[in-house]
Amino acid sequence: MRQLIVKRLAQTIPMLFFVSIVCFAMIKLAPGDPVMSFVTPNMHAEDIERIRHNLGLDQPAYVQYVQWLKQLLSGNLGYSLINHQPVLDQILDRLPATAGLMACAIGLAVMIAIPLGLVAGANRNRWPDKLINLITYVGISVPLFWLAILLIYFFAIKMHWLPSMGMRTIGVQSAADVLKHGILPCTVLAFGFLAVYVRYIRSSTIGQLKEEYVLIQKAFGSSRYTILFRHVMKHVLLPIITLLGMSMGDLVTGAIVTETVFTWPGIGSLGMTAVRGMDYPVLMGITLFSSVLLILGNLLADILYGFADPRIKTMR
């Protein structure tokens, strides 16, 4: 296991280098000019060029990338072109809001997806399976921003039960107020994760029900409920470990649309602000930070696989 961790960490460096190059190239090829955020109607061309020079945007793209890479190797993600604040500080300031929202959404989705996936797999092609499949198809097909707007309309505008935007009510500092603001965005995100998780669990359940240990449990007289939730569920949870590892990257970027709709002060809304202002240091920092979390999440999934199924250790 130690060799696996060292090997995967060694592979991280060239992978992150490749990701940074692709991301930087895409940002430079995208239409728009960061300097336009500082331009006023009465500004002269010389002033515009002076701003471009001060931001370092008058140099070739490869020179800008090398300078950014030097800052990265020194432990600095650079400074925002818009507000001139350190990129790393902005990401770390907004990370708790996004991480809390995503963790609640993923946890809620897993708790609901496990029983739904097990029931769907155990009742293959019957009405419970068809009903759950319909829910998952809706979850996969419906755009999250549309679902978010729909929930805001019914629960915030019509019924006045829940707040429609922000993370806190002005002047209120209680945890209950934060939870109340997080209900709608958490529900939207959980619905998106739920559809994927249920499909994986259903497929795995169908395969596990064909295994010999299920037939042995039936021969011993075990009930269907016992077989499904005590024996099959242990093996079904393995794909969930992979999904959770892949979801680590979503802790940074997965809530971009939802945070924008609900004006949640997380990394997603920071990323949207950076996109509108062509603030490439912030975009590079968010992309790199997300890539690191995704790689670490996959590594964590491999480690958890070894603990969940000892046979995987021997295979490695």
mmCIF file with all atom_site columns, C-alpha atoms in Angstrom, residues 105-186:
data_model
loop_
_atom_site.group_PDB
_atom_site.id
_atom_site.type_symbol
_atom_site.label_atom_id
_atom_site.label_alt_id
_atom_site.label_comp_id
_atom_site.label_asym_id
_atom_site.label_entity_id
_atom_site.label_seq_id
_atom_site.pdbx_PDB_ins_code
_atom_site.Cartn_x
_atom_site.Cartn_y
_atom_site.Cartn_z
_atom_site.occupancy
_atom_site.B_iso_or_equiv
_atom_site.pdbx_formal_charge
_atom_site.auth_seq_id
_atom_site.auth_comp_id
_atom_site.auth_asym_id
_atom_site.auth_atom_id
_atom_site.pdbx_PDB_model_num
ATOM 1  C CA . ALA A 1 105 ? -25.306 17.181 -0.680  1.00 0.00 ? 105 ALA A CA 1
ATOM 2  C CA . ILE A 1 106 ? -23.132 14.096 -1.230  1.00 0.00 ? 106 ILE A CA 1
ATOM 3  C CA . GLY A 1 107 ? -23.985 12.667 2.195   1.00 0.00 ? 107 GLY A CA 1
ATOM 4  C CA . LEU A 1 108 ? -27.708 13.165 1.605   1.00 0.00 ? 108 LEU A CA 1
ATOM 5  C CA . ALA A 1 109 ? -27.468 11.640 -1.866  1.00 0.00 ? 109 ALA A CA 1
ATOM 6  C CA . VAL A 1 110 ? -25.621 8.549  -0.583  1.00 0.00 ? 110 VAL A CA 1
ATOM 7  C CA . MET A 1 111 ? -28.064 7.953  2.273   1.00 0.00 ? 111 MET A CA 1
ATOM 8  C CA . ILE A 1 112 ? -31.013 8.064  -0.121  1.00 0.00 ? 112 ILE A CA 1
ATOM 9  C CA . ALA A 1 113 ? -29.307 6.297  -3.041  1.00 0.00 ? 113 ALA A CA 1
ATOM 10 C CA . ILE A 1 114 ? -28.268 3.153  -1.130  1.00 0.00 ? 114 ILE A CA 1
ATOM 11 C CA . PRO A 1 115 ? -31.783 1.947  -0.213  1.00 0.00 ? 115 PRO A CA 1
ATOM 12 C CA . LEU A 1 116 ? -33.252 3.101  -3.546  1.00 0.00 ? 116 LEU A CA 1
ATOM 13 C CA . GLY A 1 117 ? -30.529 1.350  -5.542  1.00 0.00 ? 117 GLY A CA 1
ATOM 14 C CA . LEU A 1 118 ? -30.865 -1.852 -3.519  1.00 0.00 ? 118 LEU A CA 1
ATOM 15 C CA . VAL A 1 119 ? -34.647 -1.920 -3.900  1.00 0.00 ? 119 VAL A CA 1
ATOM 16 C CA . ALA A 1 120 ? -34.414 -1.186 -7.632  1.00 0.00 ? 120 ALA A CA 1
ATOM 17 C CA . GLY A 1 121 ? -31.867 -3.949 -8.186  1.00 0.00 ? 121 GLY A CA 1
ATOM 18 C CA . ALA A 1 122 ? -33.805 -6.477 -6.105  1.00 0.00 ? 122 ALA A CA 1
ATOM 19 C CA . ASN A 1 123 ? -37.018 -5.704 -8.036  1.00 0.00 ? 123 ASN A CA 1
ATOM 20 C CA . ARG A 1 124 ? -35.553 -5.613 -11.509 1.00 0.00 ? 124 ARG A CA 1
ATOM 21 C CA . ASN A 1 125 ? -38.102 -4.752 -14.213 1.00 0.00 ? 125 ASN A CA 1
ATOM 22 C CA . ARG A 1 126 ? -40.916 -4.537 -11.651 1.00 0.00 ? 126 ARG A CA 1
ATOM 23 C CA . TRP A 1 127 ? -42.859 -1.399 -10.739 1.00 0.00 ? 127 TRP A CA 1
ATOM 24 C CA . PRO A 1 128 ? -40.485 -0.275 -7.907  1.00 0.00 ? 128 PRO A CA 1
ATOM 25 C CA . ASP A 1 129 ? -37.568 -0.525 -10.325 1.00 0.00 ? 129 ASP A CA 1
ATOM 26 C CA . LYS A 1 130 ? -39.431 1.355  -13.040 1.00 0.00 ? 130 LYS A CA 1
ATOM 27 C CA . LEU A 1 131 ? -40.478 4.107  -10.624 1.00 0.00 ? 131 LEU A CA 1
ATOM 28 C CA . ILE A 1 132 ? -36.934 4.570  -9.280  1.00 0.00 ? 132 ILE A CA 1
ATOM 29 C CA . ASN A 1 133 ? -35.532 4.510  -12.817 1.00 0.00 ? 133 ASN A CA 1
ATOM 30 C CA . LEU A 1 134 ? -37.968 7.267  -13.758 1.00 0.00 ? 134 LEU A CA 1
ATOM 31 C CA . ILE A 1 135 ? -36.662 9.376  -10.873 1.00 0.00 ? 135 ILE A CA 1
ATOM 32 C CA . THR A 1 136 ? -33.053 8.794  -11.931 1.00 0.00 ? 136 THR A CA 1
ATOM 33 C CA . TYR A 1 137 ? -33.797 9.637  -15.558 1.00 0.00 ? 137 TYR A CA 1
ATOM 34 C CA . VAL A 1 138 ? -35.353 12.907 -14.428 1.00 0.00 ? 138 VAL A CA 1
ATOM 35 C CA . GLY A 1 139 ? -32.331 13.604 -12.233 1.00 0.00 ? 139 GLY A CA 1
ATOM 36 C CA . ILE A 1 140 ? -29.934 13.010 -15.102 1.00 0.00 ? 140 ILE A CA 1
ATOM 37 C CA . SER A 1 141 ? -31.957 14.962 -17.669 1.00 0.00 ? 141 SER A CA 1
ATOM 38 C CA . VAL A 1 142 ? -33.129 18.019 -15.726 1.00 0.00 ? 142 VAL A CA 1
ATOM 39 C CA . PRO A 1 143 ? -30.624 20.919 -15.708 1.00 0.00 ? 143 PRO A CA 1
ATOM 40 C CA . LEU A 1 144 ? -29.691 21.848 -12.170 1.00 0.00 ? 144 LEU A CA 1
ATOM 41 C CA . PHE A 1 145 ? -30.123 25.576 -12.765 1.00 0.00 ? 145 PHE A CA 1
ATOM 42 C CA . TRP A 1 146 ? -33.722 24.981 -13.911 1.00 0.00 ? 146 TRP A CA 1
ATOM 43 C CA . LEU A 1 147 ? -34.453 22.851 -10.853 1.00 0.00 ? 147 LEU A CA 1
ATOM 44 C CA . ALA A 1 148 ? -32.903 25.541 -8.644  1.00 0.00 ? 148 ALA A CA 1
ATOM 45 C CA . ILE A 1 149 ? -35.089 28.258 -10.170 1.00 0.00 ? 149 ILE A CA 1
ATOM 46 C CA . LEU A 1 150 ? -38.159 26.028 -9.777  1.00 0.00 ? 150 LEU A CA 1
ATOM 47 C CA . LEU A 1 151 ? -37.460 25.432 -6.082  1.00 0.00 ? 151 LEU A CA 1
ATOM 48 C CA . ILE A 1 152 ? -36.841 29.133 -5.502  1.00 0.00 ? 152 ILE A CA 1
ATOM 49 C CA . TYR A 1 153 ? -40.159 29.965 -7.139  1.00 0.00 ? 153 TYR A CA 1
ATOM 50 C CA . PHE A 1 154 ? -42.210 27.539 -5.048  1.00 0.00 ? 154 PHE A CA 1
ATOM 51 C CA . PHE A 1 155 ? -40.475 27.505 -1.657  1.00 0.00 ? 155 PHE A CA 1
ATOM 52 C CA . ALA A 1 156 ? -39.084 31.038 -1.499  1.00 0.00 ? 156 ALA A CA 1
ATOM 53 C CA . ILE A 1 157 ? -41.366 33.241 -3.595  1.00 0.00 ? 157 ILE A CA 1
ATOM 54 C CA . LYS A 1 158 ? -44.732 31.501 -3.357  1.00 0.00 ? 158 LYS A CA 1
ATOM 55 C CA . MET A 1 159 ? -44.661 29.850 0.072   1.00 0.00 ? 159 MET A CA 1
ATOM 56 C CA . HIS A 1 160 ? -42.031 32.033 1.795   1.00 0.00 ? 160 HIS A CA 1
ATOM 57 C CA . TRP A 1 161 ? -40.703 28.989 3.660   1.00 0.00 ? 161 TRP A CA 1
ATOM 58 C CA . LEU A 1 162 ? -37.023 29.243 2.773   1.00 0.00 ? 162 LEU A CA 1
ATOM 59 C CA . PRO A 1 163 ? -34.596 32.017 1.739   1.00 0.00 ? 163 PRO A CA 1
ATOM 60 C CA . SER A 1 164 ? -33.750 32.235 -1.927  1.00 0.00 ? 164 SER A CA 1
ATOM 61 C CA . MET A 1 165 ? -30.176 33.518 -1.851  1.00 0.00 ? 165 MET A CA 1
ATOM 62 C CA . GLY A 1 166 ? -27.072 33.986 0.234   1.00 0.00 ? 166 GLY A CA 1
ATOM 63 C CA . MET A 1 167 ? -25.617 32.004 3.099   1.00 0.00 ? 167 MET A CA 1
ATOM 64 C CA . ARG A 1 168 ? -26.756 34.144 6.027   1.00 0.00 ? 168 ARG A CA 1
ATOM 65 C CA . THR A 1 169 ? -29.456 36.633 6.882   1.00 0.00 ? 169 THR A CA 1
ATOM 66 C CA . ILE A 1 170 ? -28.021 40.086 7.485   1.00 0.00 ? 170 ILE A CA 1
ATOM 67 C CA . GLY A 1 171 ? -27.482 40.568 11.213  1.00 0.00 ? 171 GLY A CA 1
ATOM 68 C CA . VAL A 1 172 ? -28.064 36.872 12.049  1.00 0.00 ? 172 VAL A CA 1
ATOM 69 C CA . GLN A 1 173 ? -25.070 34.710 12.996  1.00 0.00 ? 173 GLN A CA 1
ATOM 70 C CA . SER A 1 174 ? -26.725 31.471 14.116  1.00 0.00 ? 174 SER A CA 1
ATOM 71 C CA . ALA A 1 175 ? -25.971 28.021 12.686  1.00 0.00 ? 175 ALA A CA 1
ATOM 72 C CA . ALA A 1 176 ? -29.688 27.417 12.197  1.00 0.00 ? 176 ALA A CA 1
ATOM 73 C CA . ASP A 1 177 ? -29.825 30.364 9.796   1.00 0.00 ? 177 ASP A CA 1
ATOM 74 C CA . VAL A 1 178 ? -26.978 28.886 7.725   1.00 0.00 ? 178 VAL A CA 1
ATOM 75 C CA . LEU A 1 179 ? -28.752 25.510 7.614   1.00 0.00 ? 179 LEU A CA 1
ATOM 76 C CA . LYS A 1 180 ? -31.957 27.186 6.505   1.00 0.00 ? 180 LYS A CA 1
ATOM 77 C CA . HIS A 1 181 ? -30.163 28.966 3.668   1.00 0.00 ? 181 HIS A CA 1
ATOM 78 C CA . GLY A 1 182 ? -28.458 25.731 2.636   1.00 0.00 ? 182 GLY A CA 1
ATOM 79 C CA . ILE A 1 183 ? -31.579 23.594 2.276   1.00 0.00 ? 183 ILE A CA 1
ATOM 80 C CA . LEU A 1 184 ? -32.439 24.581 -1.290  1.00 0.00 ? 184 LEU A CA 1
ATOM 81 C CA . PRO A 1 185 ? -28.912 24.484 -2.806  1.00 0.00 ? 185 PRO A CA 1
ATOM 82 C CA . CYS A 1 186 ? -28.159 21.246 -0.956  1.00 0.00 ? 186 CYS A CA 1
#
